[in-house]
């Protein structure tokens, strides 16, 4: 499955680390490897991701992010921006600045789309973002987003439901569609129908609902969610949701399989970059009919 993408430009507003691949350091390389121009604006600059327990660096304030955005606008290129991607938001004021950037891009190009990875928490960890951010995601980010990429925990939070079966997940997805997003990708999905050795994904828009299952790999790394959000967004902008799900899931599974083989703590995006452009194992999305 060879990936060829027409000329595309995506503005990515996320965190940055010097060592490893999370946030923009996962999204930007993934986009570039599939032939997409990525314009990164960093919300933080850290030495490494916070999963290590200690790090150096600082969080950038909303004013600086707005400044960088203003500078890009002055170049007169926003009319060629196909979409805006955001991930982890460190504070509500940064979130507001990102939504301002989305409005600016859409004024320049009404066809541009906004993909929000609504980072809130995860199964087993609960909510791990600062106070006020979960509410911001639900009340402000979702109505502004065209595409969102929550994990199973975040889907339940945003929908106000508990989804243990595939049908309950589908109902939760429909409830979140009603809040604004036209397309939804649910990652890290585990329902009563999911085998213990597998992981499911589900993608939904007005054309239908699709599911995909991959083997569960024995590793814990950061950045996979950032990479799959970026890849799904780019593929969705140029195709249909089923194909976007298949391309993105196959690519990230390939990278994670190589990471597991290497026994690495950091996701091996560079070493396994061929998996992004030409996954060695292809998983096909299936239509969910019920």
GROMACS .gro file of C-alpha atoms in nm:
model
  290
    1UNK     CA    1   0.000   0.000   0.000
    2UNK     CA    2   0.199   0.297  -0.125
    3UNK     CA    3   0.093   0.639   0.000
    4UNK     CA    4   0.095   0.931  -0.244
    5UNK     CA    5  -0.066   1.252  -0.125
    6UNK     CA    6  -0.133   1.562  -0.333
    7UNK     CA    7   0.026   1.889  -0.223
    8UNK     CA    8  -0.114   1.977   0.119
    9UNK     CA    9  -0.029   2.217   0.402
   10UNK     CA   10  -0.125   2.153   0.765
   11UNK     CA   11  -0.067   2.392   1.055
   12UNK     CA   12   0.012   2.187   1.367
   13UNK     CA   13  -0.007   2.357   1.708
   14UNK     CA   14   0.132   2.120   1.970
   15UNK     CA   15   0.412   2.055   2.217
   16UNK     CA   16   0.777   2.010   2.118
   17UNK     CA   17   1.048   1.793   2.270
   18UNK     CA   18   1.417   1.785   2.185
   19UNK     CA   19   1.451   1.412   2.257
   20UNK     CA   20   1.192   1.163   2.139
   21UNK     CA   21   0.869   1.189   1.944
   22UNK     CA   22   0.553   1.328   2.100
   23UNK     CA   23   0.329   1.619   2.002
   24UNK     CA   24   0.467   1.804   1.703
   25UNK     CA   25   0.770   1.576   1.701
   26UNK     CA   26   0.542   1.286   1.622
   27UNK     CA   27   0.290   1.467   1.403
   28UNK     CA   28   0.524   1.677   1.188
   29UNK     CA   29   0.759   1.398   1.084
   30UNK     CA   30   0.467   1.166   1.013
   31UNK     CA   31   0.306   1.428   0.789
   32UNK     CA   32   0.631   1.511   0.612
   33UNK     CA   33   0.708   1.144   0.547
   34UNK     CA   34   0.379   1.108   0.363
   35UNK     CA   35   0.449   1.419   0.157
   36UNK     CA   36   0.254   1.681   0.351
   37UNK     CA   37   0.397   2.024   0.433
   38UNK     CA   38   0.367   2.074   0.810
   39UNK     CA   39   0.384   2.419   0.967
   40UNK     CA   40   0.456   2.363   1.338
   41UNK     CA   41   0.381   2.610   1.615
   42UNK     CA   42   0.515   2.480   1.947
   43UNK     CA   43   0.319   2.528   2.268
   44UNK     CA   44   0.608   2.408   2.486
   45UNK     CA   45   0.974   2.325   2.444
   46UNK     CA   46   1.085   2.044   2.672
   47UNK     CA   47   1.395   1.826   2.680
   48UNK     CA   48   1.178   1.510   2.669
   49UNK     CA   49   0.820   1.402   2.729
   50UNK     CA   50   0.687   1.413   3.085
   51UNK     CA   51   0.645   1.035   3.104
   52UNK     CA   52   1.007   1.014   3.217
   53UNK     CA   53   0.913   1.188   3.542
   54UNK     CA   54   1.158   1.474   3.499
   55UNK     CA   55   1.227   1.717   3.218
   56UNK     CA   56   1.367   2.063   3.148
   57UNK     CA   57   1.225   2.348   2.945
   58UNK     CA   58   0.926   2.574   2.957
   59UNK     CA   59   0.568   2.625   2.851
   60UNK     CA   60   0.512   2.906   2.601
   61UNK     CA   61   0.242   3.158   2.678
   62UNK     CA   62  -0.062   3.214   2.460
   63UNK     CA   63   0.071   3.553   2.351
   64UNK     CA   64   0.379   3.400   2.190
   65UNK     CA   65   0.169   3.145   2.004
   66UNK     CA   66  -0.052   3.426   1.875
   67UNK     CA   67   0.261   3.618   1.768
   68UNK     CA   68   0.392   3.329   1.562
   69UNK     CA   69   0.049   3.283   1.409
   70UNK     CA   70   0.041   3.654   1.319
   71UNK     CA   71   0.379   3.620   1.150
   72UNK     CA   72   0.258   3.329   0.938
   73UNK     CA   73  -0.052   3.530   0.844
   74UNK     CA   74   0.171   3.816   0.729
   75UNK     CA   75   0.335   3.584   0.479
   76UNK     CA   76   0.000   3.567   0.297
   77UNK     CA   77   0.002   3.186   0.287
   78UNK     CA   78  -0.300   3.094   0.498
   79UNK     CA   79  -0.518   3.067   0.189
   80UNK     CA   80  -0.309   2.760   0.104
   81UNK     CA   81  -0.349   2.604   0.449
   82UNK     CA   82  -0.567   2.292   0.421
   83UNK     CA   83  -0.612   2.231   0.790
   84UNK     CA   84  -0.519   2.298   1.152
   85UNK     CA   85  -0.419   2.017   1.391
   86UNK     CA   86  -0.401   2.049   1.769
   87UNK     CA   87  -0.322   1.806   2.047
   88UNK     CA   88  -0.236   1.840   2.416
   89UNK     CA   89  -0.335   2.183   2.549
   90UNK     CA   90  -0.149   2.298   2.861
   91UNK     CA   91  -0.395   2.572   2.958
   92UNK     CA   92  -0.733   2.710   2.861
   93UNK     CA   93  -0.585   3.037   2.732
   94UNK     CA   94  -0.367   2.841   2.489
   95UNK     CA   95  -0.678   2.654   2.381
   96UNK     CA   96  -0.854   2.984   2.311
   97UNK     CA   97  -0.553   3.100   2.108
   98UNK     CA   98  -0.566   2.780   1.900
   99UNK     CA   99  -0.935   2.837   1.826
  100UNK     CA  100  -0.851   3.194   1.722
  101UNK     CA  101  -0.590   3.050   1.485
  102UNK     CA  102  -0.851   2.814   1.340
  103UNK     CA  103  -1.083   3.109   1.274
  104UNK     CA  104  -0.800   3.301   1.107
  105UNK     CA  105  -0.716   3.008   0.879
  106UNK     CA  106  -1.080   2.951   0.787
  107UNK     CA  107  -1.124   3.318   0.698
  108UNK     CA  108  -0.836   3.281   0.453
  109UNK     CA  109  -0.951   2.940   0.329
  110UNK     CA  110  -1.314   2.846   0.403
  111UNK     CA  111  -1.239   2.491   0.287
  112UNK     CA  112  -0.978   2.438   0.561
  113UNK     CA  113  -1.064   2.190   0.834
  114UNK     CA  114  -0.977   2.170   1.204
  115UNK     CA  115  -0.873   1.840   1.364
  116UNK     CA  116  -0.864   1.838   1.743
  117UNK     CA  117  -0.709   1.555   1.940
  118UNK     CA  118  -0.900   1.623   2.265
  119UNK     CA  119  -0.637   1.510   2.513
  120UNK     CA  120  -0.806   1.470   2.852
  121UNK     CA  121  -0.704   1.137   3.004
  122UNK     CA  122  -0.695   0.763   2.955
  123UNK     CA  123  -0.832   0.436   3.091
  124UNK     CA  124  -0.649   0.346   3.412
  125UNK     CA  125  -0.512   0.699   3.459
  126UNK     CA  126  -0.829   0.904   3.455
  127UNK     CA  127  -0.812   1.276   3.378
  128UNK     CA  128  -0.451   1.397   3.368
  129UNK     CA  129  -0.482   1.749   3.225
  130UNK     CA  130  -0.516   2.073   3.418
  131UNK     CA  131  -0.841   2.187   3.572
  132UNK     CA  132  -1.074   2.349   3.320
  133UNK     CA  133  -0.930   2.176   3.013
  134UNK     CA  134  -1.182   1.888   2.997
  135UNK     CA  135  -1.465   2.143   3.008
  136UNK     CA  136  -1.290   2.354   2.743
  137UNK     CA  137  -1.265   2.053   2.515
  138UNK     CA  138  -1.633   1.971   2.548
  139UNK     CA  139  -1.783   2.319   2.535
  140UNK     CA  140  -1.545   2.509   2.305
  141UNK     CA  141  -1.313   2.280   2.108
  142UNK     CA  142  -1.572   2.026   1.998
  143UNK     CA  143  -1.817   2.278   1.849
  144UNK     CA  144  -1.526   2.433   1.655
  145UNK     CA  145  -1.376   2.103   1.534
  146UNK     CA  146  -1.449   1.929   1.205
  147UNK     CA  147  -1.261   1.615   1.308
  148UNK     CA  148  -1.173   1.479   1.653
  149UNK     CA  149  -0.959   1.182   1.757
  150UNK     CA  150  -1.046   1.084   2.117
  151UNK     CA  151  -0.941   0.763   2.285
  152UNK     CA  152  -1.206   0.542   2.449
  153UNK     CA  153  -1.184   0.724   2.785
  154UNK     CA  154  -1.215   1.064   2.619
  155UNK     CA  155  -1.510   0.952   2.407
  156UNK     CA  156  -1.697   0.853   2.724
  157UNK     CA  157  -1.615   1.184   2.891
  158UNK     CA  158  -1.722   1.393   2.593
  159UNK     CA  159  -2.042   1.197   2.539
  160UNK     CA  160  -2.130   1.178   2.909
  161UNK     CA  161  -2.178   0.803   2.872
  162UNK     CA  162  -2.014   0.475   2.971
  163UNK     CA  163  -1.958   0.261   2.664
  164UNK     CA  164  -1.873  -0.103   2.729
  165UNK     CA  165  -2.017  -0.264   2.415
  166UNK     CA  166  -1.961  -0.175   2.051
  167UNK     CA  167  -2.322  -0.056   2.023
  168UNK     CA  168  -2.273   0.169   2.325
  169UNK     CA  169  -1.960   0.311   2.162
  170UNK     CA  170  -2.161   0.378   1.846
  171UNK     CA  171  -2.427   0.556   2.053
  172UNK     CA  172  -2.158   0.764   2.227
  173UNK     CA  173  -2.009   0.859   1.890
  174UNK     CA  174  -2.350   0.974   1.764
  175UNK     CA  175  -2.392   1.184   2.079
  176UNK     CA  176  -2.055   1.352   2.018
  177UNK     CA  177  -2.142   1.415   1.652
  178UNK     CA  178  -2.434   1.618   1.784
  179UNK     CA  179  -2.184   1.846   1.961
  180UNK     CA  180  -2.028   1.950   1.629
  181UNK     CA  181  -1.756   1.727   1.477
  182UNK     CA  182  -1.846   1.576   1.139
  183UNK     CA  183  -1.578   1.306   1.163
  184UNK     CA  184  -1.464   1.109   1.468
  185UNK     CA  185  -1.179   0.862   1.510
  186UNK     CA  186  -1.184   0.663   1.835
  187UNK     CA  187  -0.850   0.507   1.927
  188UNK     CA  188  -0.748   0.256   2.198
  189UNK     CA  189  -1.094   0.107   2.189
  190UNK     CA  190  -1.164  -0.200   2.402
  191UNK     CA  191  -1.522  -0.323   2.433
  192UNK     CA  192  -1.688  -0.647   2.540
  193UNK     CA  193  -1.641  -0.766   2.181
  194UNK     CA  194  -1.266  -0.692   2.169
  195UNK     CA  195  -1.040  -0.996   2.227
  196UNK     CA  196  -0.778  -0.951   2.500
  197UNK     CA  197  -0.496  -0.976   2.245
  198UNK     CA  198  -0.640  -0.707   2.018
  199UNK     CA  199  -0.721  -0.336   2.005
  200UNK     CA  200  -1.000  -0.175   1.807
  201UNK     CA  201  -1.046   0.160   1.633
  202UNK     CA  202  -1.367   0.316   1.506
  203UNK     CA  203  -1.419   0.600   1.260
  204UNK     CA  204  -1.746   0.771   1.178
  205UNK     CA  205  -1.879   1.050   0.958
  206UNK     CA  206  -2.190   1.118   0.751
  207UNK     CA  207  -2.092   0.844   0.504
  208UNK     CA  208  -2.094   0.567   0.764
  209UNK     CA  209  -1.919   0.401   1.055
  210UNK     CA  210  -1.611   0.181   1.018
  211UNK     CA  211  -1.417  -0.041   1.257
  212UNK     CA  212  -1.067  -0.186   1.241
  213UNK     CA  213  -0.886  -0.434   1.465
  214UNK     CA  214  -0.512  -0.484   1.511
  215UNK     CA  215  -0.312  -0.713   1.741
  216UNK     CA  216  -0.222  -0.560   2.077
  217UNK     CA  217   0.155  -0.512   2.106
  218UNK     CA  218   0.351  -0.555   2.427
  219UNK     CA  219   0.488  -0.206   2.468
  220UNK     CA  220   0.410   0.127   2.628
  221UNK     CA  221   0.530   0.435   2.442
  222UNK     CA  222   0.421   0.795   2.406
  223UNK     CA  223   0.344   0.965   2.076
  224UNK     CA  224   0.143   0.700   1.892
  225UNK     CA  225  -0.178   0.893   1.944
  226UNK     CA  226  -0.018   1.211   1.809
  227UNK     CA  227   0.104   1.027   1.500
  228UNK     CA  228  -0.226   0.854   1.422
  229UNK     CA  229  -0.423   1.178   1.464
  230UNK     CA  230  -0.197   1.353   1.213
  231UNK     CA  231  -0.202   1.068   0.963
  232UNK     CA  232  -0.577   1.016   0.987
  233UNK     CA  233  -0.639   1.389   0.940
  234UNK     CA  234  -0.420   1.414   0.630
  235UNK     CA  235  -0.562   1.100   0.470
  236UNK     CA  236  -0.917   1.207   0.551
  237UNK     CA  237  -0.864   1.543   0.380
  238UNK     CA  238  -0.776   1.362   0.058
  239UNK     CA  239  -1.006   1.059   0.070
  240UNK     CA  240  -1.286   0.879   0.247
  241UNK     CA  241  -1.303   0.790   0.614
  242UNK     CA  242  -1.264   0.414   0.568
  243UNK     CA  243  -0.944   0.456   0.367
  244UNK     CA  244  -0.813   0.715   0.615
  245UNK     CA  245  -0.870   0.470   0.902
  246UNK     CA  246  -0.695   0.188   0.715
  247UNK     CA  247  -0.393   0.398   0.609
  248UNK     CA  248  -0.340   0.559   0.950
  249UNK     CA  249  -0.389   0.243   1.158
  250UNK     CA  250  -0.166   0.033   0.932
  251UNK     CA  251   0.113   0.292   0.939
  252UNK     CA  252   0.113   0.338   1.315
  253UNK     CA  253   0.087  -0.037   1.381
  254UNK     CA  254   0.392  -0.088   1.158
  255UNK     CA  255   0.590   0.176   1.345
  256UNK     CA  256   0.488   0.032   1.683
  257UNK     CA  257   0.577  -0.322   1.572
  258UNK     CA  258   0.927  -0.203   1.479
  259UNK     CA  259   0.948  -0.020   1.812
  260UNK     CA  260   0.855  -0.337   1.999
  261UNK     CA  261   1.113  -0.537   1.803
  262UNK     CA  262   1.380  -0.283   1.898
  263UNK     CA  263   1.277  -0.289   2.264
  264UNK     CA  264   1.284   0.092   2.255
  265UNK     CA  265   1.119   0.328   2.501
  266UNK     CA  266   1.066   0.597   2.235
  267UNK     CA  267   0.848   0.538   1.930
  268UNK     CA  268   1.081   0.461   1.639
  269UNK     CA  269   0.933   0.699   1.381
  270UNK     CA  270   1.258   0.767   1.197
  271UNK     CA  271   1.393   0.412   1.196
  272UNK     CA  272   1.053   0.275   1.087
  273UNK     CA  273   0.960   0.562   0.857
  274UNK     CA  274   0.895   0.336   0.558
  275UNK     CA  275   0.593   0.204   0.749
  276UNK     CA  276   0.439   0.553   0.729
  277UNK     CA  277   0.463   0.569   0.351
  278UNK     CA  278   0.426   0.200   0.270
  279UNK     CA  279   0.299  -0.014   0.561
  280UNK     CA  280   0.424  -0.371   0.551
  281UNK     CA  281   0.096  -0.502   0.692
  282UNK     CA  282  -0.236  -0.354   0.583
  283UNK     CA  283  -0.546  -0.361   0.802
  284UNK     CA  284  -0.873  -0.299   0.623
  285UNK     CA  285  -1.161  -0.103   0.772
  286UNK     CA  286  -1.496  -0.280   0.786
  287UNK     CA  287  -1.837  -0.118   0.768
  288UNK     CA  288  -2.030  -0.129   1.094
  289UNK     CA  289  -2.382  -0.204   0.984
  290UNK     CA  290  -2.569  -0.202   1.314
   0.00000   0.00000   0.00000
